[in-house]
């Protein structure tokens, strides 16, 4: 697991992993003597934060954007989620958004701006339009591009100079990644979701455990997840340090893609599905590394520290520095406890929160909102807790409203907002105040991530909902709810024995 | 990117070591949305001091920065290279560069030449003897000359070739333009396209 290069492969070696197949089918020029391969990019997603300098680079060098028809832009990080028709107050945010709009117009890039039905978090927009599909390569100047790997695509975040490179050439010179299998076998108990799987995976392998790898999530527990759940898992691959995360495409994937605006149709659809069926990892293919997780054992999982690997089951207590053998982890734990203002040994369920944030590209799709709503339905939020629900895209917002979820959310006492990254990061008006503690369905609990001095506990939508009701970190298991609840990210047709 | 062969211009005896990228360009300038126009940001903190070397009349229009060891450490911001270039520098000489800074330089047409510390001292002495003195850095022969002094510098062969040819990353890739076009002609019809915009009736 320590070598930095992927194992060499020969053509004679037939059995290949999903990642290797997608890679091989995008090699434009094979690199010789350790040089990178030139990889073709099928889909380039663009947002306001990492694109301005890339556009400027094209302009300075008088280069055109090579494939406008493989490029799409939206606004998400800096957008307000209230009063979206007003001028953006923060000058930096306004400048970034205005610049994106001007660049899109000048170069002819398709853009979905604030107020547009397809505006939203870039990683929610790609899949909902049917642009994200199996067997393609997807890049974006954003680390959570790994989300799209849920479809069996190779999707990864890139830096600003690479954004310019893709704009100019539709390719990237890349060295092959190593592959790691994450086997999750068994059946999730009701109340345990995709989010709990990925938090448990990261706690197990650590925030650096995936470095240099493409993770392939496999096993019966993964197969039983819906696309929304698979996206939640792949989204957080980057939090384990991995370059990308993937799930092999299957009927669940095909059903999700079929009929969407940009999904192939007719003969193209037939061709696509026939090809997509060849993608799953071959019997006998060898991964560079492999880990195993027992789904039966999993419980709702939450973080206590300031990196996504510092997590425990909700039924456990806050660990202390003495619980770690590794000297670095000891120090990290000590620092995290100080920042989080927590004492070792405190039961996680005793921790009171000031805010609940339901949103972000990890958990803001329609199923996430349904799961959240299924718990809070007919309840009232805990006194003094601010609860914010932010759909991932304008379309998700409309869908939720068509189902009446907005009413459930408002009746509960929560705020129903417009689409965007919102409180996932402190780049727009939605922020924690210093010292505020939040149960958040987002993906990063770094110091100050949700606002300077803010304290973040990463949770699933179900835990967010139960926490909003009780005011302390809780899961649906702590509520006396008679009715079956919708487990976020699991097949809706699955039997729920709550 | 311009082809690089030889530069003659004013050399700056920059007697500082461990110049990190925060000093080269402070974080507040990273909010900008362009890739050019960072000349005012270069060494912004230090330039508030009228005595700072780049504020002295002798060094106006300087093109070669001769720095102490460990230049360009710290955050990987490419802006550090942009700021140096925008200010007018074509060359930075130092006994040691941070790897990422050196990589970024080579990609953006800034020559980062490695010169042993003792030789840097000799160059400084020459430049300080007559502030505003011109010097020459020749990439073909890999030599620095100032006054009677002629000294070799190190640069890896690949970066040297790129600078001589004037190839940025994109230009390098575009040498494969034909292969890219051929790949595109084989691209299956089912693969995604963002244009023309499609909107199916049942999208809701
Ligand atoms: S929701 Fe958060 S993690 Fe996702 S793209 Fe936006 S800022 Fe990044």
Coordinates of C-alpha atoms in Angstrom, one line a residue, chain A residues 46-456:
Chain A
X46 CA -17.4 24.5 -14.2
X47 CA -18.3 26.7 -11.3
X48 CA -17.4 30.3 -10.3
X49 CA -14.5 29.6 -7.8
X50 CA -11.9 27.8 -9.8
X51 CA -12.7 28.9 -13.3
X52 CA -11.9 32.6 -13.6
X53 CA -8.1 32.3 -14.0
X54 CA -8.6 29.4 -16.4
X55 CA -10.7 31.5 -18.7
X56 CA -8.2 34.3 -18.3
X57 CA -5.4 32.0 -19.3
X58 CA -7.3 31.1 -22.5
X59 CA -7.7 34.8 -23.2
X60 CA -4.1 35.7 -22.5
X61 CA -2.9 33.0 -24.9
X62 CA -5.6 33.6 -27.4
X63 CA -6.8 30.0 -27.2
X64 CA -10.4 28.8 -27.8
X65 CA -12.3 26.5 -25.5
X66 CA -12.1 23.3 -27.4
X67 CA -15.3 21.5 -26.7
X68 CA -18.2 23.8 -25.6
X69 CA -20.5 20.8 -26.1
X70 CA -18.7 18.9 -23.3
X71 CA -18.7 21.8 -20.9
X72 CA -21.3 23.2 -18.5
X73 CA -21.3 25.8 -15.8
X74 CA -23.3 26.7 -12.8
X75 CA -23.1 28.9 -9.7
X76 CA -23.0 27.3 -6.3
X77 CA -20.3 28.2 -3.7
X78 CA -20.9 31.9 -3.4
X79 CA -24.7 32.0 -4.0
X80 CA -27.0 33.2 -1.3
X81 CA -29.9 30.8 -0.3
X82 CA -32.2 33.7 0.6
X83 CA -33.3 36.7 -1.5
X84 CA -31.7 35.2 -4.5
X85 CA -33.1 38.0 -6.7
X86 CA -31.1 40.7 -4.9
X87 CA -27.6 41.8 -5.7
X88 CA -25.0 39.7 -3.9
X89 CA -23.8 41.7 -1.0
X90 CA -20.2 40.4 -0.6
X91 CA -18.0 42.0 -3.2
X92 CA -15.7 38.9 -3.6
X93 CA -18.6 36.6 -4.1
X94 CA -20.3 39.0 -6.5
X95 CA -17.1 39.4 -8.5
X96 CA -16.7 35.6 -8.9
X97 CA -20.2 35.1 -10.0
X98 CA -20.2 38.1 -12.4
X99 CA -16.9 36.9 -13.8
X100 CA -18.3 33.4 -14.5
X101 CA -21.3 34.9 -16.2
X102 CA -19.2 37.2 -18.4
X103 CA -16.7 34.3 -19.3
X104 CA -19.6 32.0 -20.1
X105 CA -21.0 34.5 -22.5
X106 CA -17.7 35.4 -24.1
X107 CA -16.7 31.8 -24.7
X108 CA -20.2 30.4 -25.3
X109 CA -20.3 28.0 -22.3
X110 CA -23.7 26.8 -21.3
X111 CA -24.5 28.2 -17.8
X112 CA -27.2 27.8 -15.3
X113 CA -27.3 30.9 -13.2
X114 CA -29.1 31.7 -9.9
X115 CA -32.8 31.7 -10.6
X116 CA -32.5 29.0 -13.3
X117 CA -34.2 25.7 -12.7
X118 CA -31.0 23.8 -13.3
X119 CA -28.8 26.0 -11.1
X120 CA -27.4 24.2 -8.0
X121 CA -24.4 22.5 -6.6
X122 CA -22.4 21.4 -9.6
X123 CA -22.3 17.7 -8.4
X124 CA -26.1 17.6 -8.1
X125 CA -26.7 19.3 -11.5
X126 CA -24.6 16.9 -13.6
X127 CA -26.4 13.7 -12.6
X128 CA -29.9 15.3 -12.6
X129 CA -29.5 16.4 -16.3
X130 CA -28.4 12.9 -17.3
X131 CA -24.9 14.1 -18.3
X132 CA -23.2 12.0 -15.6
X133 CA -23.3 8.4 -16.9
X134 CA -21.3 5.2 -16.6
X135 CA -18.0 4.7 -18.3
X136 CA -17.1 8.4 -18.9
X137 CA -14.5 10.7 -17.5
X138 CA -15.7 13.7 -15.5
X139 CA -13.6 16.5 -14.1
X140 CA -14.3 19.8 -12.3
X141 CA -12.2 22.2 -10.4
X142 CA -13.6 20.9 -7.1
X143 CA -12.5 18.0 -5.0
X144 CA -16.0 16.5 -4.5
X145 CA -16.2 15.7 -8.2
X146 CA -15.7 12.1 -6.9
X147 CA -19.5 12.1 -6.4
X148 CA -20.0 11.3 -10.1
X149 CA -18.1 8.0 -9.7
X150 CA -21.3 6.6 -8.3
X151 CA -22.3 5.9 -11.9
X152 CA -19.2 3.9 -12.7
X153 CA -17.5 6.9 -14.2
X154 CA -14.0 8.1 -13.5
X155 CA -14.5 11.4 -11.8
X156 CA -12.0 13.6 -10.0
X157 CA -11.3 17.1 -8.9
X158 CA -8.6 19.2 -10.6
X159 CA -6.8 22.5 -10.0
X160 CA -7.2 25.7 -11.8
X161 CA -4.3 25.2 -14.2
X162 CA -5.8 21.8 -15.1
X163 CA -9.2 23.4 -15.6
X164 CA -7.5 25.6 -18.3
X165 CA -5.8 22.6 -19.7
X166 CA -9.1 20.8 -20.2
X167 CA -10.8 23.9 -21.6
X168 CA -8.0 24.2 -24.2
X169 CA -7.4 20.5 -25.0
X170 CA -10.3 18.4 -23.6
X171 CA -7.5 16.1 -22.2
X172 CA -5.2 15.8 -19.2
X173 CA -1.8 14.2 -18.8
X174 CA -2.3 11.8 -15.9
X175 CA -0.4 8.9 -14.3
X176 CA -2.5 5.8 -13.6
X177 CA -4.0 5.5 -10.1
X178 CA -3.7 2.5 -7.9
X179 CA -7.0 0.7 -7.1
X180 CA -8.5 -0.2 -3.7
X181 CA -11.6 -2.4 -3.2
X182 CA -13.9 -1.3 -0.3
X183 CA -16.0 -4.4 0.3
X184 CA -19.2 -3.7 2.2
X185 CA -21.1 -6.9 2.7
X186 CA -24.4 -7.4 4.6
X187 CA -27.6 -5.6 5.2
X188 CA -27.9 -2.2 6.7
X189 CA -30.3 -1.9 9.7
X190 CA -33.1 0.6 9.3
X191 CA -31.8 3.9 10.4
X192 CA -28.3 3.2 9.1
X193 CA -27.5 4.8 5.7
X194 CA -25.0 5.4 3.0
X195 CA -23.6 8.3 5.0
X196 CA -22.9 6.0 8.0
X197 CA -21.0 3.6 5.7
X198 CA -18.7 6.2 4.3
X199 CA -18.0 7.8 7.7
X200 CA -17.2 4.3 9.0
X201 CA -14.9 3.7 6.0
X202 CA -13.0 6.9 6.6
X203 CA -12.7 6.3 10.3
X204 CA -11.2 2.9 9.4
X205 CA -8.7 3.8 6.8
X206 CA -8.0 7.4 7.9
X207 CA -8.0 10.7 6.0
X208 CA -4.8 9.6 4.2
X209 CA -5.7 6.0 3.7
X210 CA -6.9 6.4 0.2
X211 CA -4.0 8.5 -1.1
X212 CA -3.1 7.7 -4.7
X213 CA -6.0 5.3 -5.0
X214 CA -9.3 5.1 -6.9
X215 CA -11.6 3.4 -4.4
X216 CA -14.2 0.9 -5.8
X217 CA -17.1 0.4 -3.4
X218 CA -18.4 -3.2 -3.7
X219 CA -20.5 -5.8 -2.0
X220 CA -24.1 -6.4 -1.3
X221 CA -24.6 -3.4 0.9
X222 CA -23.4 -1.1 -1.9
X223 CA -25.5 -2.9 -4.5
X224 CA -28.6 -2.4 -2.4
X225 CA -28.1 1.4 -2.3
X226 CA -29.9 3.8 -4.6
X227 CA -28.0 6.2 -6.8
X228 CA -28.5 9.0 -4.3
X229 CA -26.9 6.8 -1.6
X230 CA -24.0 5.8 -3.9
X231 CA -23.4 9.4 -4.6
X232 CA -23.2 10.2 -0.9
X233 CA -20.5 7.5 -0.6
X234 CA -18.4 8.4 -3.6
X235 CA -18.7 12.1 -2.7
X236 CA -16.6 11.5 0.5
X237 CA -13.9 9.4 -1.2
X238 CA -11.8 12.5 -1.2
X239 CA -12.1 12.7 2.6
X240 CA -10.2 9.4 2.7
X241 CA -7.5 11.1 0.6
X242 CA -8.5 9.1 -2.5
X243 CA -8.4 10.6 -6.0
X244 CA -11.8 9.1 -6.9
X245 CA -14.5 6.6 -5.8
X246 CA -16.5 4.4 -8.1
X247 CA -19.4 2.0 -8.0
X248 CA -19.9 -0.5 -10.8
X249 CA -23.0 0.4 -13.0
X250 CA -26.0 -2.0 -12.7
X251 CA -29.7 -1.9 -13.4
X252 CA -30.1 0.7 -10.6
X253 CA -27.7 3.0 -12.5
X254 CA -29.4 2.4 -15.9
X255 CA -32.8 3.1 -14.4
X256 CA -31.6 6.3 -12.9
X257 CA -30.1 7.6 -16.1
X258 CA -32.8 6.6 -18.5
X259 CA -35.2 9.3 -19.6
X260 CA -33.2 12.2 -18.2
X261 CA -32.7 15.2 -20.4
X262 CA -29.3 14.3 -21.7
X263 CA -29.4 10.6 -21.4
X264 CA -28.9 8.7 -24.7
X265 CA -32.0 7.6 -26.5
X266 CA -33.0 4.9 -29.1
X267 CA -30.1 3.0 -30.6
X268 CA -27.6 5.1 -28.7
X269 CA -29.2 4.0 -25.4
X270 CA -29.0 0.4 -26.5
X271 CA -25.3 0.8 -27.4
X272 CA -24.6 2.6 -24.2
X273 CA -26.2 -0.1 -22.0
X274 CA -24.5 -2.9 -23.9
X275 CA -21.1 -1.2 -23.2
X276 CA -21.9 -0.2 -19.6
X277 CA -22.6 -3.9 -18.9
X278 CA -19.0 -4.7 -19.8
X279 CA -17.6 -2.3 -17.2
X280 CA -17.9 -4.1 -13.8
X281 CA -14.6 -5.4 -12.5
X282 CA -13.7 -8.8 -14.0
X283 CA -13.6 -12.0 -11.9
X284 CA -10.0 -12.4 -10.9
X285 CA -9.0 -8.8 -11.4
X286 CA -6.5 -7.8 -8.7
X287 CA -6.8 -4.6 -6.6
X288 CA -3.7 -2.9 -5.2
X289 CA -5.4 -2.9 -1.8
X290 CA -8.6 -4.2 -0.3
X291 CA -10.6 -3.6 2.9
X292 CA -13.7 -5.1 4.4
X293 CA -16.6 -3.6 6.3
X294 CA -19.5 -5.5 7.8
X295 CA -22.7 -3.7 7.1
X296 CA -24.7 -5.7 9.6
X297 CA -22.7 -4.3 12.4
X298 CA -22.9 -0.6 11.4
X299 CA -24.8 1.9 13.5
X300 CA -25.5 5.6 12.9
X301 CA -22.1 7.2 12.8
X302 CA -21.0 10.7 13.7
X303 CA -17.8 12.7 13.9
X304 CA -16.5 14.1 17.2
X305 CA -13.3 15.8 15.9
X306 CA -12.0 18.2 13.2
X307 CA -11.4 15.8 10.4
X308 CA -13.8 13.3 8.8
X309 CA -11.8 10.4 10.0
X310 CA -12.4 11.3 13.7
X311 CA -15.8 9.5 14.0
X312 CA -17.5 7.0 16.2
X313 CA -20.8 5.2 16.4
X314 CA -23.4 7.5 18.0
X315 CA -23.9 5.0 20.9
X316 CA -20.2 5.5 21.9
X317 CA -18.5 8.2 23.9
X318 CA -16.1 10.9 22.8
X319 CA -12.6 9.3 22.7
X320 CA -9.6 10.9 24.3
X321 CA -5.9 11.1 23.3
X322 CA -5.2 8.0 25.3
X323 CA -7.4 5.9 23.0
X324 CA -4.8 6.4 20.2
X325 CA -1.5 4.6 19.9
X326 CA -0.2 6.7 17.0
X327 CA 1.5 9.8 18.5
X328 CA 0.2 12.1 15.7
X329 CA -3.3 10.9 16.2
X330 CA -2.9 11.5 19.9
X331 CA -1.9 15.1 19.3
X332 CA -4.6 15.5 16.7
X333 CA -7.2 14.2 19.1
X334 CA -6.1 16.6 21.9
X335 CA -6.3 19.5 19.5
X336 CA -9.6 18.5 18.1
X337 CA -11.2 18.1 21.6
X338 CA -10.0 21.6 22.5
X339 CA -11.4 23.1 19.3
X340 CA -14.7 21.2 19.6
X341 CA -14.9 22.0 23.3
X342 CA -15.5 18.4 24.2
X343 CA -14.4 16.2 27.0
X344 CA -13.2 12.6 26.5
X345 CA -15.7 10.1 27.8
X346 CA -18.8 12.2 27.2
X347 CA -21.5 10.1 25.5
X348 CA -22.0 11.4 22.0
X349 CA -25.7 11.5 22.6
X350 CA -25.2 14.0 25.4
X351 CA -23.8 16.6 23.0
X352 CA -26.1 19.5 22.5
X353 CA -26.2 21.4 19.2
X354 CA -27.1 25.0 18.3
X355 CA -27.7 24.3 14.6
X356 CA -28.6 21.6 12.2
X357 CA -27.6 21.9 8.5
X358 CA -29.3 19.6 6.1
X359 CA -27.7 20.1 2.7
X360 CA -24.4 20.0 0.6
X361 CA -23.4 17.8 -2.3
X362 CA -23.2 14.9 0.1
X363 CA -26.8 14.9 1.2
X364 CA -29.1 17.4 -0.6
X365 CA -30.8 15.2 -3.2
X366 CA -34.5 14.4 -3.2
X367 CA -34.1 11.2 -1.3
X368 CA -32.1 12.9 1.4
X369 CA -34.9 15.5 1.8
X370 CA -37.5 12.7 1.9
X371 CA -35.5 10.8 4.6
X372 CA -35.2 14.0 6.6
X373 CA -38.9 14.9 6.2
X374 CA -40.0 11.3 7.1
X375 CA -38.5 11.8 10.6
X376 CA -39.6 15.3 11.4
X377 CA -43.1 15.0 10.0
X378 CA -45.6 16.2 12.5
X379 CA -42.9 17.1 15.1
X380 CA -41.5 20.4 16.3
X381 CA -37.8 21.2 16.3
X382 CA -36.0 21.5 19.7
X383 CA -36.1 25.0 21.3
X384 CA -33.2 27.2 20.5
X385 CA -31.9 25.0 17.6
X386 CA -31.6 26.7 14.2
X387 CA -32.4 24.2 11.5
X388 CA -31.6 25.0 7.9
X389 CA -32.7 22.8 4.9
X390 CA -31.0 23.6 1.6
X391 CA -31.8 21.6 -1.5
X392 CA -28.9 20.7 -3.8
X393 CA -30.4 22.3 -6.9
X394 CA -33.3 24.4 -7.9
X395 CA -34.8 21.3 -9.5
X396 CA -34.6 19.4 -6.3
X397 CA -36.3 22.3 -4.6
X398 CA -39.1 22.2 -7.0
X399 CA -39.4 18.4 -6.7
X400 CA -39.6 18.6 -3.0
X401 CA -42.2 21.3 -3.1
X402 CA -44.3 19.3 -5.5
X403 CA -44.2 16.5 -2.9
X404 CA -45.1 18.9 -0.1
X405 CA -41.8 18.4 1.7
X406 CA -41.3 22.1 2.1
X407 CA -44.5 22.3 4.1
X408 CA -43.3 19.5 6.4
X409 CA -40.0 21.3 6.9
X410 CA -41.6 24.7 7.6
X411 CA -44.2 23.2 10.0
X412 CA -41.3 21.7 11.9
X413 CA -39.8 25.1 12.4
X414 CA -36.9 24.7 10.0
X415 CA -35.8 27.2 7.3
X416 CA -36.5 26.1 3.7
X417 CA -33.8 27.7 1.5
X418 CA -32.8 28.1 -2.1
X419 CA -30.2 25.8 -3.7
X420 CA -26.5 26.1 -3.2
X421 CA -23.5 25.0 -1.2
X422 CA -24.8 27.1 1.7
X423 CA -23.4 26.3 5.1
X424 CA -21.2 23.5 3.8
X425 CA -18.4 26.1 3.6
X426 CA -18.0 29.7 4.8
X427 CA -18.0 31.4 1.4
X428 CA -21.5 32.7 1.4
X429 CA -23.8 34.3 4.0
X430 CA -24.8 30.9 5.6
X431 CA -22.3 30.5 8.4
X432 CA -22.0 29.4 12.0
X433 CA -21.1 32.0 14.6
X434 CA -17.9 31.4 16.6
X435 CA -18.5 28.6 19.1
X436 CA -21.7 27.4 17.6
X437 CA -22.1 23.7 17.3
X438 CA -23.8 22.1 14.3
X439 CA -25.0 18.7 13.2
X440 CA -24.3 18.8 9.5
X441 CA -25.0 16.5 6.6
X442 CA -22.0 17.9 4.7
X443 CA -18.6 16.3 4.2
X444 CA -16.0 18.4 6.0
X445 CA -15.7 19.2 9.7
X446 CA -12.4 21.1 9.5
X447 CA -11.8 24.0 11.9
X448 CA -13.8 27.0 10.7
X449 CA -15.2 25.2 7.6
X450 CA -18.8 26.3 8.4
X451 CA -17.7 29.7 9.7
X452 CA -14.9 30.9 11.8
X453 CA -14.9 29.2 15.2
X454 CA -17.9 27.0 14.2
X455 CA -17.9 23.3 15.4
X456 CA -19.2 20.6 13.1

